[in-house]
PDB file of C-alpha atoms in Angstrom:
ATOM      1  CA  UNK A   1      -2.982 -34.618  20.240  1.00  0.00           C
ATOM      2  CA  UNK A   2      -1.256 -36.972  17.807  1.00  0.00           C
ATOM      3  CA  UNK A   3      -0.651 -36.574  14.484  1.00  0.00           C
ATOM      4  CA  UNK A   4      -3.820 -38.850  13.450  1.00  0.00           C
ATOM      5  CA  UNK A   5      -5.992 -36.879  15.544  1.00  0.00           C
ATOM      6  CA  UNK A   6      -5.099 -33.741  14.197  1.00  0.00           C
ATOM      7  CA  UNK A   7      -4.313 -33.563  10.551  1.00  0.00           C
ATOM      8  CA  UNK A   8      -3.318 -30.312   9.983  1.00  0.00           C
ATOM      9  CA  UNK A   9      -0.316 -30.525  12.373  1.00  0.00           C
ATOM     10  CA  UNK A  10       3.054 -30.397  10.648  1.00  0.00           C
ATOM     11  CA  UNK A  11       5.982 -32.925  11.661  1.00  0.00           C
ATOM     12  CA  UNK A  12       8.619 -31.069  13.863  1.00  0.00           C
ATOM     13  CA  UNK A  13      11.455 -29.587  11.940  1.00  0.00           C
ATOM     14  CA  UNK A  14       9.150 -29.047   8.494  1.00  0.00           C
ATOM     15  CA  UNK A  15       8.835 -25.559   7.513  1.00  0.00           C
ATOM     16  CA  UNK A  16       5.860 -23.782   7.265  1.00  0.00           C
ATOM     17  CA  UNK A  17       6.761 -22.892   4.101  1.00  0.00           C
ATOM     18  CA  UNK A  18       8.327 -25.023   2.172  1.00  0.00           C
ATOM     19  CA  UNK A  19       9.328 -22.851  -0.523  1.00  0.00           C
ATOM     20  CA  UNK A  20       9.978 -19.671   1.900  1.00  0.00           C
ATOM     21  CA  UNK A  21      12.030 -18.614   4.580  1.00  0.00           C
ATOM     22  CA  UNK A  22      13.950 -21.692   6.212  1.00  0.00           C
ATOM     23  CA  UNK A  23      14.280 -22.370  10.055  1.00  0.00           C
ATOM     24  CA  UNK A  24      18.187 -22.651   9.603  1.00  0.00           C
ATOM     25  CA  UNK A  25      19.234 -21.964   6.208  1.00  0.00           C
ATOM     26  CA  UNK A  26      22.900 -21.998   7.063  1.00  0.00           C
ATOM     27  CA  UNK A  27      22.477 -25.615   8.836  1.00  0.00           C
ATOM     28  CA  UNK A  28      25.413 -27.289  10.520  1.00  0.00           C
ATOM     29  CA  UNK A  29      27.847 -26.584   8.083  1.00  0.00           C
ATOM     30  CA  UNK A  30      29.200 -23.561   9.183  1.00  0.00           C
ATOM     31  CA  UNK A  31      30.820 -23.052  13.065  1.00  0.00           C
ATOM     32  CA  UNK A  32      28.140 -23.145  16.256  1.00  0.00           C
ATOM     33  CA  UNK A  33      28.959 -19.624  17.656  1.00  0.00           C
ATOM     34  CA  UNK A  34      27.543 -17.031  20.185  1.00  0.00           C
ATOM     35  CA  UNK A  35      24.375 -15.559  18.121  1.00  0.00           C
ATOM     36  CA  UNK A  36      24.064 -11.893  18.375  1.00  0.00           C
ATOM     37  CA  UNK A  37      20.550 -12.708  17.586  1.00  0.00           C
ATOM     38  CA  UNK A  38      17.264 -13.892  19.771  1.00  0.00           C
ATOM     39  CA  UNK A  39      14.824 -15.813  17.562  1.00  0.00           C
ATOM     40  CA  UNK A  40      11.311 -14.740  17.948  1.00  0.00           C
ATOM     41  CA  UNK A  41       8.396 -16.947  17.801  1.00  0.00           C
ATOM     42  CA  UNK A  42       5.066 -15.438  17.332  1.00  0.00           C
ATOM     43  CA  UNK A  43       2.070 -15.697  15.154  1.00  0.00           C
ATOM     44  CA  UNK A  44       1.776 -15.367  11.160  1.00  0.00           C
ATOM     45  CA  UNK A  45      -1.186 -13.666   9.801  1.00  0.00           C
ATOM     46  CA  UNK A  46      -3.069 -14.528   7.228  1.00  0.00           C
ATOM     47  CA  UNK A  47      -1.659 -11.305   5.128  1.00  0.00           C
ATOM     48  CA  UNK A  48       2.049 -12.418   5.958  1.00  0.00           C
ATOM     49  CA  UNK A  49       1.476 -16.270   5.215  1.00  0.00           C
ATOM     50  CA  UNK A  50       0.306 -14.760   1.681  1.00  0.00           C
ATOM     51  CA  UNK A  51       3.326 -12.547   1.164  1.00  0.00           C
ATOM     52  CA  UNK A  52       5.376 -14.767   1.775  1.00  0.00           C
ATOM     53  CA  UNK A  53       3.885 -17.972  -0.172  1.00  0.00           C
ATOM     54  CA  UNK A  54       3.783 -15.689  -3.203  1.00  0.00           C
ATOM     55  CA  UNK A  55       6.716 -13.346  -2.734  1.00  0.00           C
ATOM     56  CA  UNK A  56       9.183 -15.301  -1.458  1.00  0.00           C
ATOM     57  CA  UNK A  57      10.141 -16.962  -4.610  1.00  0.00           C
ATOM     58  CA  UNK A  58      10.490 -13.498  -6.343  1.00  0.00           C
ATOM     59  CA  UNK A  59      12.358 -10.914  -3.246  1.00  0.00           C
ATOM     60  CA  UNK A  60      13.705 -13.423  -0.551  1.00  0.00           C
ATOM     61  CA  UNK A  61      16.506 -15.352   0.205  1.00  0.00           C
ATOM     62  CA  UNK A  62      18.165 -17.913   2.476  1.00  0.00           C
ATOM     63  CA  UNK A  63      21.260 -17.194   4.187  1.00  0.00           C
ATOM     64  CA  UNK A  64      22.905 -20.546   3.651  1.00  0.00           C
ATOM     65  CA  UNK A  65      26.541 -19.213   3.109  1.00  0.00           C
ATOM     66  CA  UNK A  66      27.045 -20.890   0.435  1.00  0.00           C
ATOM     67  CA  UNK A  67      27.493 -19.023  -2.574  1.00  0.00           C
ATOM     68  CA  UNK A  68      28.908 -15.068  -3.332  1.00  0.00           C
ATOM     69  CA  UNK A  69      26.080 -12.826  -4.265  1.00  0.00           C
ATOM     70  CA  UNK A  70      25.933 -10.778  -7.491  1.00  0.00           C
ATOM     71  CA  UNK A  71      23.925  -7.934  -6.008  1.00  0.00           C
ATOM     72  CA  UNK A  72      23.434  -6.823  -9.632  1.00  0.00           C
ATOM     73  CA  UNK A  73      21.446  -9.734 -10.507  1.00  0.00           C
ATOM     74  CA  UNK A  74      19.654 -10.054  -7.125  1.00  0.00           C
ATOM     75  CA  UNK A  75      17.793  -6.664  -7.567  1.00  0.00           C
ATOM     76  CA  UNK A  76      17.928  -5.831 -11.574  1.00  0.00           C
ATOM     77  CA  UNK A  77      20.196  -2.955 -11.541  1.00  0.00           C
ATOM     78  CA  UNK A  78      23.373  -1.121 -10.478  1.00  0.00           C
ATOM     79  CA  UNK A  79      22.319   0.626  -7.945  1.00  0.00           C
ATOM     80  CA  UNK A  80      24.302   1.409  -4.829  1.00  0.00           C
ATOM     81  CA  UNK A  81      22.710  -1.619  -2.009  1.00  0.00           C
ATOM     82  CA  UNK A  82      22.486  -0.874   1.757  1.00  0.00           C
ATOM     83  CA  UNK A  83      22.475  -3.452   4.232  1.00  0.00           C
ATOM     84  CA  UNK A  84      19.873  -3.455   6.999  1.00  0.00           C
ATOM     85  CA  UNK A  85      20.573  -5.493   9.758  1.00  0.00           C
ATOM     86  CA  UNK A  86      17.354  -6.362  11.729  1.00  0.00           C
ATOM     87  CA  UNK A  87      14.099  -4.713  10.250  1.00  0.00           C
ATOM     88  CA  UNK A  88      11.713  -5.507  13.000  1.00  0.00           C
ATOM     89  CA  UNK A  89       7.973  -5.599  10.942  1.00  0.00           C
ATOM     90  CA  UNK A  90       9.857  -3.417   8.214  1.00  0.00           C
ATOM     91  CA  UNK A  91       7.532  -0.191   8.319  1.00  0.00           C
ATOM     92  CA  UNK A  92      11.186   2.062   8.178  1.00  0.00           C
ATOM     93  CA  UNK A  93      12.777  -0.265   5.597  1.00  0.00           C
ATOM     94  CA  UNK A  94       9.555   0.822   3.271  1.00  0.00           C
ATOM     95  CA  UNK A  95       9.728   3.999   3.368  1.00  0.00           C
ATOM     96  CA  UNK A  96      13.367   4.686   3.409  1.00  0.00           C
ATOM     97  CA  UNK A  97      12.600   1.989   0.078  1.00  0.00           C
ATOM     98  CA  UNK A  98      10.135   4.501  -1.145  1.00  0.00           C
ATOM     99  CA  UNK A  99      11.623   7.835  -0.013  1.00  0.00           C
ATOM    100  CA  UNK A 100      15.003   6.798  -2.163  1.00  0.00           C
ATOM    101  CA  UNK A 101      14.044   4.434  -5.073  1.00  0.00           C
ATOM    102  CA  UNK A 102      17.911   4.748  -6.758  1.00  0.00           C
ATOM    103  CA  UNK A 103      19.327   2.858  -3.206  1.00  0.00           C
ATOM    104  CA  UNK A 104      18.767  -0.986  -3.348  1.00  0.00           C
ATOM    105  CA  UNK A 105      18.305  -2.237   0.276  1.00  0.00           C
ATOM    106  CA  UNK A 106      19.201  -6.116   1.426  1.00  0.00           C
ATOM    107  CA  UNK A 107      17.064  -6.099   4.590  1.00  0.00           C
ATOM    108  CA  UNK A 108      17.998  -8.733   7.051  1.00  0.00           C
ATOM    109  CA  UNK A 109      15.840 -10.025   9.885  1.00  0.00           C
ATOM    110  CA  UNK A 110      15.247 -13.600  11.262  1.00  0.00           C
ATOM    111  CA  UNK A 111      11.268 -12.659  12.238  1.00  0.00           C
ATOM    112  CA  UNK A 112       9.150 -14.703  10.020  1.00  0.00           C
ATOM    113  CA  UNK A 113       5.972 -12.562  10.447  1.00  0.00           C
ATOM    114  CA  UNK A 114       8.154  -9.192  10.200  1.00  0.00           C
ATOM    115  CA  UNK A 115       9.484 -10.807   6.691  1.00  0.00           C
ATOM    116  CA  UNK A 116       6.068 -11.263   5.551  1.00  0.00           C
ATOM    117  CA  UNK A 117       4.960  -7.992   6.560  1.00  0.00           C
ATOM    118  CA  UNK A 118       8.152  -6.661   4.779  1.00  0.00           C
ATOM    119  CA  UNK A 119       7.519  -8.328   1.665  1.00  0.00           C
ATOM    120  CA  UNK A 120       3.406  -7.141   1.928  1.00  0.00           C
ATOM    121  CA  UNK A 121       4.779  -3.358   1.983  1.00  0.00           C
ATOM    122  CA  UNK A 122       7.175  -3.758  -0.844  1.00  0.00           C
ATOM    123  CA  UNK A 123       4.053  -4.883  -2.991  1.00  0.00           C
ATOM    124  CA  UNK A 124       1.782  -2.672  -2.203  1.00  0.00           C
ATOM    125  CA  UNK A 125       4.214  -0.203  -2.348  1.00  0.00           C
ATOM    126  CA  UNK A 126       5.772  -1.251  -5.814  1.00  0.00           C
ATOM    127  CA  UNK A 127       9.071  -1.415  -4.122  1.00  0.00           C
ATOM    128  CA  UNK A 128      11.428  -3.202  -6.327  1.00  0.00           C
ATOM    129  CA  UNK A 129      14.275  -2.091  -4.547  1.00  0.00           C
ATOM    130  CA  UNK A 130      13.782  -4.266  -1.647  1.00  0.00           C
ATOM    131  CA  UNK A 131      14.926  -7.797  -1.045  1.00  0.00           C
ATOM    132  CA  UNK A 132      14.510  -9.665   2.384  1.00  0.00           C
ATOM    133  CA  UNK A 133      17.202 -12.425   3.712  1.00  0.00           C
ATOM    134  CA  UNK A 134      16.666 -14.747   6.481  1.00  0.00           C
ATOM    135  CA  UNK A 135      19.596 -16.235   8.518  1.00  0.00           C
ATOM    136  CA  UNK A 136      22.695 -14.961  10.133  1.00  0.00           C
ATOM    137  CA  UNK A 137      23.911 -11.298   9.367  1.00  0.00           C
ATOM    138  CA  UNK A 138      27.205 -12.629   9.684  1.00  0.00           C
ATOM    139  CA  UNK A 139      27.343 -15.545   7.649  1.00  0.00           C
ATOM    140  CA  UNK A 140      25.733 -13.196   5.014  1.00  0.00           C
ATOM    141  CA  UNK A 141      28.789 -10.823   5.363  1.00  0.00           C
ATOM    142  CA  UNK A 142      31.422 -13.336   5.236  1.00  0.00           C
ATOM    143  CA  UNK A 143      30.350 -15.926   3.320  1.00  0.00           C
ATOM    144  CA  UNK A 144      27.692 -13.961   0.569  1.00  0.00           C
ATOM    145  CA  UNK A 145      29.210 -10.410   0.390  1.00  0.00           C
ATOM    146  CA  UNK A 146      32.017  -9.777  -1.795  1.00  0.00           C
ATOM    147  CA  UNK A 147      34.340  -6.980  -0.737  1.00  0.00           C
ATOM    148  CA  UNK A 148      33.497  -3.458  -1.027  1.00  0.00           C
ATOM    149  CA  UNK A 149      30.251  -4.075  -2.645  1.00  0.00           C
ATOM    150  CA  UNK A 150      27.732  -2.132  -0.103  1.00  0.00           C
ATOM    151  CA  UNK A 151      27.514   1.616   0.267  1.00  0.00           C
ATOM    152  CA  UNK A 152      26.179   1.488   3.345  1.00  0.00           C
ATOM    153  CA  UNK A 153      25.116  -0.106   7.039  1.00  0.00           C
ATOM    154  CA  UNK A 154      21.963  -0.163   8.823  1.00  0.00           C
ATOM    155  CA  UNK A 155      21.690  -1.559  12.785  1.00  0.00           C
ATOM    156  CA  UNK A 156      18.711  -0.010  13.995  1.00  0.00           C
ATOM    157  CA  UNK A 157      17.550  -1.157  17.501  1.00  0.00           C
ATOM    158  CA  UNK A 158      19.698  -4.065  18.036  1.00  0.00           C
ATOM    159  CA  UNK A 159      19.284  -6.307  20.668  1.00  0.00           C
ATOM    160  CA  UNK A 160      20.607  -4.514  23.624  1.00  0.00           C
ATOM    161  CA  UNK A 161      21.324  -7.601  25.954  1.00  0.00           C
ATOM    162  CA  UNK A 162      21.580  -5.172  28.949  1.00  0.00           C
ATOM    163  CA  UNK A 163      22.703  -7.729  31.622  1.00  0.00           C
ATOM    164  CA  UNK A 164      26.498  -7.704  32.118  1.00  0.00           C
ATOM    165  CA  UNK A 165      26.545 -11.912  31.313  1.00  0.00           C
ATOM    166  CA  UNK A 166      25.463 -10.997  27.720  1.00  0.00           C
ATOM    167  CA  UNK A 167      27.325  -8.132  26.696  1.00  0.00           C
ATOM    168  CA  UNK A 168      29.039 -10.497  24.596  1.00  0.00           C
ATOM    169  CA  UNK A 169      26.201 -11.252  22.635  1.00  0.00           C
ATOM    170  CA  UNK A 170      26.001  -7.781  21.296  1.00  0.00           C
ATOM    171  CA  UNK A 171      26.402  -7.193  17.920  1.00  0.00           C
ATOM    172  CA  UNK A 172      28.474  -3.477  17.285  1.00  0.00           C
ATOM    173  CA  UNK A 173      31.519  -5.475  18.752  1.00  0.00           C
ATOM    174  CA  UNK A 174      35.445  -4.551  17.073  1.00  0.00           C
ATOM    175  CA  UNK A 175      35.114  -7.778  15.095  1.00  0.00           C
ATOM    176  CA  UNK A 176      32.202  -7.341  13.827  1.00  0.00           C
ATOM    177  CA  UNK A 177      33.152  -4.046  12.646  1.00  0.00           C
ATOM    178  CA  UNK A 178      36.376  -6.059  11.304  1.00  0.00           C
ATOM    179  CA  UNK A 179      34.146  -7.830   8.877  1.00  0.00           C
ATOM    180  CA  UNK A 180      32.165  -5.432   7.802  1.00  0.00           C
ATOM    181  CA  UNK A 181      34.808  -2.381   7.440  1.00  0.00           C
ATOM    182  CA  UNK A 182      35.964  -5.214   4.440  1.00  0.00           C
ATOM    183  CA  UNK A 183      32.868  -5.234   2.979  1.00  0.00           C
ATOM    184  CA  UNK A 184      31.730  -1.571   2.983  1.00  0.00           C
ATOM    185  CA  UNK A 185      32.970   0.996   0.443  1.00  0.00           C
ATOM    186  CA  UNK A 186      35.157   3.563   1.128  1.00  0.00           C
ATOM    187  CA  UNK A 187      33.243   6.329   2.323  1.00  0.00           C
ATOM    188  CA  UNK A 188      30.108   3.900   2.985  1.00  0.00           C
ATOM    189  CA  UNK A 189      28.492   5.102   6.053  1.00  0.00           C
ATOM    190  CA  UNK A 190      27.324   3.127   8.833  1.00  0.00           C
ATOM    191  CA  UNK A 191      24.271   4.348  10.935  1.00  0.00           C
ATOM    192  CA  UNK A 192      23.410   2.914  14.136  1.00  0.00           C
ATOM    193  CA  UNK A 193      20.507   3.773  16.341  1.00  0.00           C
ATOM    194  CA  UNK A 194      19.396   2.539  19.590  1.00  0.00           C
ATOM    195  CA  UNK A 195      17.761   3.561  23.015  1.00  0.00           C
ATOM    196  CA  UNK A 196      19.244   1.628  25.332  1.00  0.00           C
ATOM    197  CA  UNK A 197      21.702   4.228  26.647  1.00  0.00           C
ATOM    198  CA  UNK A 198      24.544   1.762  27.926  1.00  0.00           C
ATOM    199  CA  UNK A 199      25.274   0.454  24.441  1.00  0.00           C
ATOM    200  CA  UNK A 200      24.905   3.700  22.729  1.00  0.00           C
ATOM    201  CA  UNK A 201      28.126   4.304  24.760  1.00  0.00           C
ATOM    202  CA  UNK A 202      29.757   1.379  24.053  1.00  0.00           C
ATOM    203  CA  UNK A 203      28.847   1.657  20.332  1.00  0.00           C
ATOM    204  CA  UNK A 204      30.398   5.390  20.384  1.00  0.00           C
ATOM    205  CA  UNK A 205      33.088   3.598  22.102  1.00  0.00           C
ATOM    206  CA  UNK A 206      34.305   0.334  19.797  1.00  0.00           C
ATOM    207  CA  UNK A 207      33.183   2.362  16.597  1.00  0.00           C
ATOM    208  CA  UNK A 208      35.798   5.514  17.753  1.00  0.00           C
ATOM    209  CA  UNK A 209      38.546   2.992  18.128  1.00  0.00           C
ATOM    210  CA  UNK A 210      38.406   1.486  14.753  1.00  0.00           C
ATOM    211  CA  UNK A 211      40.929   2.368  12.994  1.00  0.00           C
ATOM    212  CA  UNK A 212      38.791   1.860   9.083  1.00  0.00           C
ATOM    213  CA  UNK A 213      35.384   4.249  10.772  1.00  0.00           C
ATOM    214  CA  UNK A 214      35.484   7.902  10.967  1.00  0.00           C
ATOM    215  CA  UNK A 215      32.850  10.268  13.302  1.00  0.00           C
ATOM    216  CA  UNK A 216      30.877  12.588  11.022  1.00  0.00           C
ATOM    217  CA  UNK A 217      30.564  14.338  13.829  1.00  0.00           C
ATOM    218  CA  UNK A 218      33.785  16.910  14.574  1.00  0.00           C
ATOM    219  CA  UNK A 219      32.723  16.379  18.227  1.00  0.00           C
ATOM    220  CA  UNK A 220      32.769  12.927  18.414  1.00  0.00           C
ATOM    221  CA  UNK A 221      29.543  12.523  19.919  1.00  0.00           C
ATOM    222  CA  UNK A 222      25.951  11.090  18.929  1.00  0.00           C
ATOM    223  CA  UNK A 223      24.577  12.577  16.032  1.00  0.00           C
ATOM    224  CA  UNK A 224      20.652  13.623  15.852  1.00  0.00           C
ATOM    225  CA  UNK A 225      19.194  11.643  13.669  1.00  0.00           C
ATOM    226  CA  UNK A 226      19.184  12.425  10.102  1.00  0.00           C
ATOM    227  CA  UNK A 227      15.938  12.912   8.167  1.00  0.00           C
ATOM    228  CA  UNK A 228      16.126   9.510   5.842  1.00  0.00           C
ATOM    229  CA  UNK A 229      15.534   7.715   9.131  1.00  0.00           C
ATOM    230  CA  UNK A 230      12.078   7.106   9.763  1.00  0.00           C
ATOM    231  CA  UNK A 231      10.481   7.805  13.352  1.00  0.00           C
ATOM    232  CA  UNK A 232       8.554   4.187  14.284  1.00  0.00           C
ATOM    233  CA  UNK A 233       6.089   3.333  15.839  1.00  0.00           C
ATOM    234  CA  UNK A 234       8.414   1.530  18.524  1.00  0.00           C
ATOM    235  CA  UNK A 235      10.594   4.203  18.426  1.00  0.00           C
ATOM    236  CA  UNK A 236       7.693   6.526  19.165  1.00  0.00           C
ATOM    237  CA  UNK A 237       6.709   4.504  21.919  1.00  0.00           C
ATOM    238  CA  UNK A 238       9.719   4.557  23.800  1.00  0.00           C
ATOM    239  CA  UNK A 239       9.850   8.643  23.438  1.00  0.00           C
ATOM    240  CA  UNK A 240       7.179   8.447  24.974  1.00  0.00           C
ATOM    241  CA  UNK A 241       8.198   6.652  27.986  1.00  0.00           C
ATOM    242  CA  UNK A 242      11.375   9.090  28.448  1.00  0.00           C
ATOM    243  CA  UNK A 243      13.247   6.872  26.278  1.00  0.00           C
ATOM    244  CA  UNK A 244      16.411   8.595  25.042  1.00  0.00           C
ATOM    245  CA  UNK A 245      17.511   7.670  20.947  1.00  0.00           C
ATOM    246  CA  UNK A 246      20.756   7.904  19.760  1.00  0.00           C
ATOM    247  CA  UNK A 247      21.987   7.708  16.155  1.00  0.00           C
ATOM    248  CA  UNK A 248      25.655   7.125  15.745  1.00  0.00           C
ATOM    249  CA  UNK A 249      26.772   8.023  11.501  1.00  0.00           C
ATOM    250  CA  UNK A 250      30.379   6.414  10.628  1.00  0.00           C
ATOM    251  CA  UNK A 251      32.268   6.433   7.580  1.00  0.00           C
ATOM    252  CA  UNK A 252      34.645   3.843   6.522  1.00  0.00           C
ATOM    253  CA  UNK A 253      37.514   5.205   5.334  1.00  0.00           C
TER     254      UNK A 253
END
């Protein structure tokens, strides 16, 4: 149907919302890489297409790698700020937001309705310590992060990329942990979780080697997961399938 025909059509490349999340907020300005990252198209409710025309403005931010952020200003306060990296629809990010007001947490995820349902929980939940970012986790770490300034690293879930062709695209690689070993705190933690049982070994495997991470565990093995860690629904699902979880806690050191 052209665009006479059908008013209400946008021109490709316009965002849906122009004064929200962009479709690539980094552009072509910084290198074309391997993405650790899938973008997922699905539908925007009504409730997220809300949140995020009236939230956005207020808790969310582009990833254009273009400026260093003053975390300070960003969320209001001093308070120690945790990295997520890939929130999913956000339910855990909530109520780890709720369960530990004093911890600011930059949430990360390139899912526009999961940013929308994000930014929906945070107001109903009068979480002020939340902000969302859309782009590249690892532009944000290089480019926005200054050194040292988190106390801590989320990867829950990541994309597993279980055939052997993709392994590469898998985020809890050595430099990856490079880059963010620079930008975590000493004694920062850094908690991964997955259940895809192949790259739970491999992330028990790059994170051991690194010579800035330390095992909280004296056995060097998976640790159970700790209580701040929400069980979700997707998590729940796959338990329920015979799905095995693993948590992995690091320090940097």
């Amino acid at each position: 149907m052209s665009d006479a025909l059908n008013p209400h059509r946008r021109p490709a490349r316009t965002p849906r919302f122009p004064d929200g999340p962009q479709p690539d907020p980094a552009g072509s300005h910084h290198e074309r890489r391997i993405r650790s990252f899938q973008p997922r198209r699905s539908r925007v409710t009504a409730g997220q297409a809300d949140a995020i025309e009236r939230l956005w403005p207020l808790w969310g931010l582009d990833i254009d790698g273009r400026r260093t952020l003053d975390l300070t200003e960003l969320f209001g306060n001093d308070h120690p700020v945790v990295l997520e990296i890939g929130f999913g629809m956000g339910e855990a990010t909530a109520q780890m937001a709720g369960d530990d007001p004093e911890t600011n947490i930059l949430a990360v995820d390139v899912h526009t309705p999961g940013q929308g349902n994000l930014l929906n929980l945070a107001e109903k939940g009068r979480l002020t310590n939340v902000r969302v970012a859309n782009g590249d986790a690892i532009i944000l770490l290089r480019e926005m992060i200054a050194p040292d300034a988190l106390a801590g690293l989320r990867v829950y879930f990541p994309d597993p990329w279980p055939k052997k062709r993709h392994h590469k695209r898998r985020l809890i690689q050595p430099e990856f942990l490079d880059l963010a070993a620079t930008r975590l705190r000493p004694g920062a933690a850094l908690h991964c979780a997955t259940d895809w049982e192949p790259y739970a070994e491999q992330m028990l495997e790059v994170l051991t080697a690194h010579p800035r991470f330390v095992n909280t565990r004296s056995d060097g093995g998976f640790a159970p997961r700790p209580g701040f860690r929400p069980l979700t629904r997707f998590e729940g699902q796959g338990l329920d399938k015979g799905h095995v979880v693993r948590d992995l806690l690091f320090l940097r050191v």
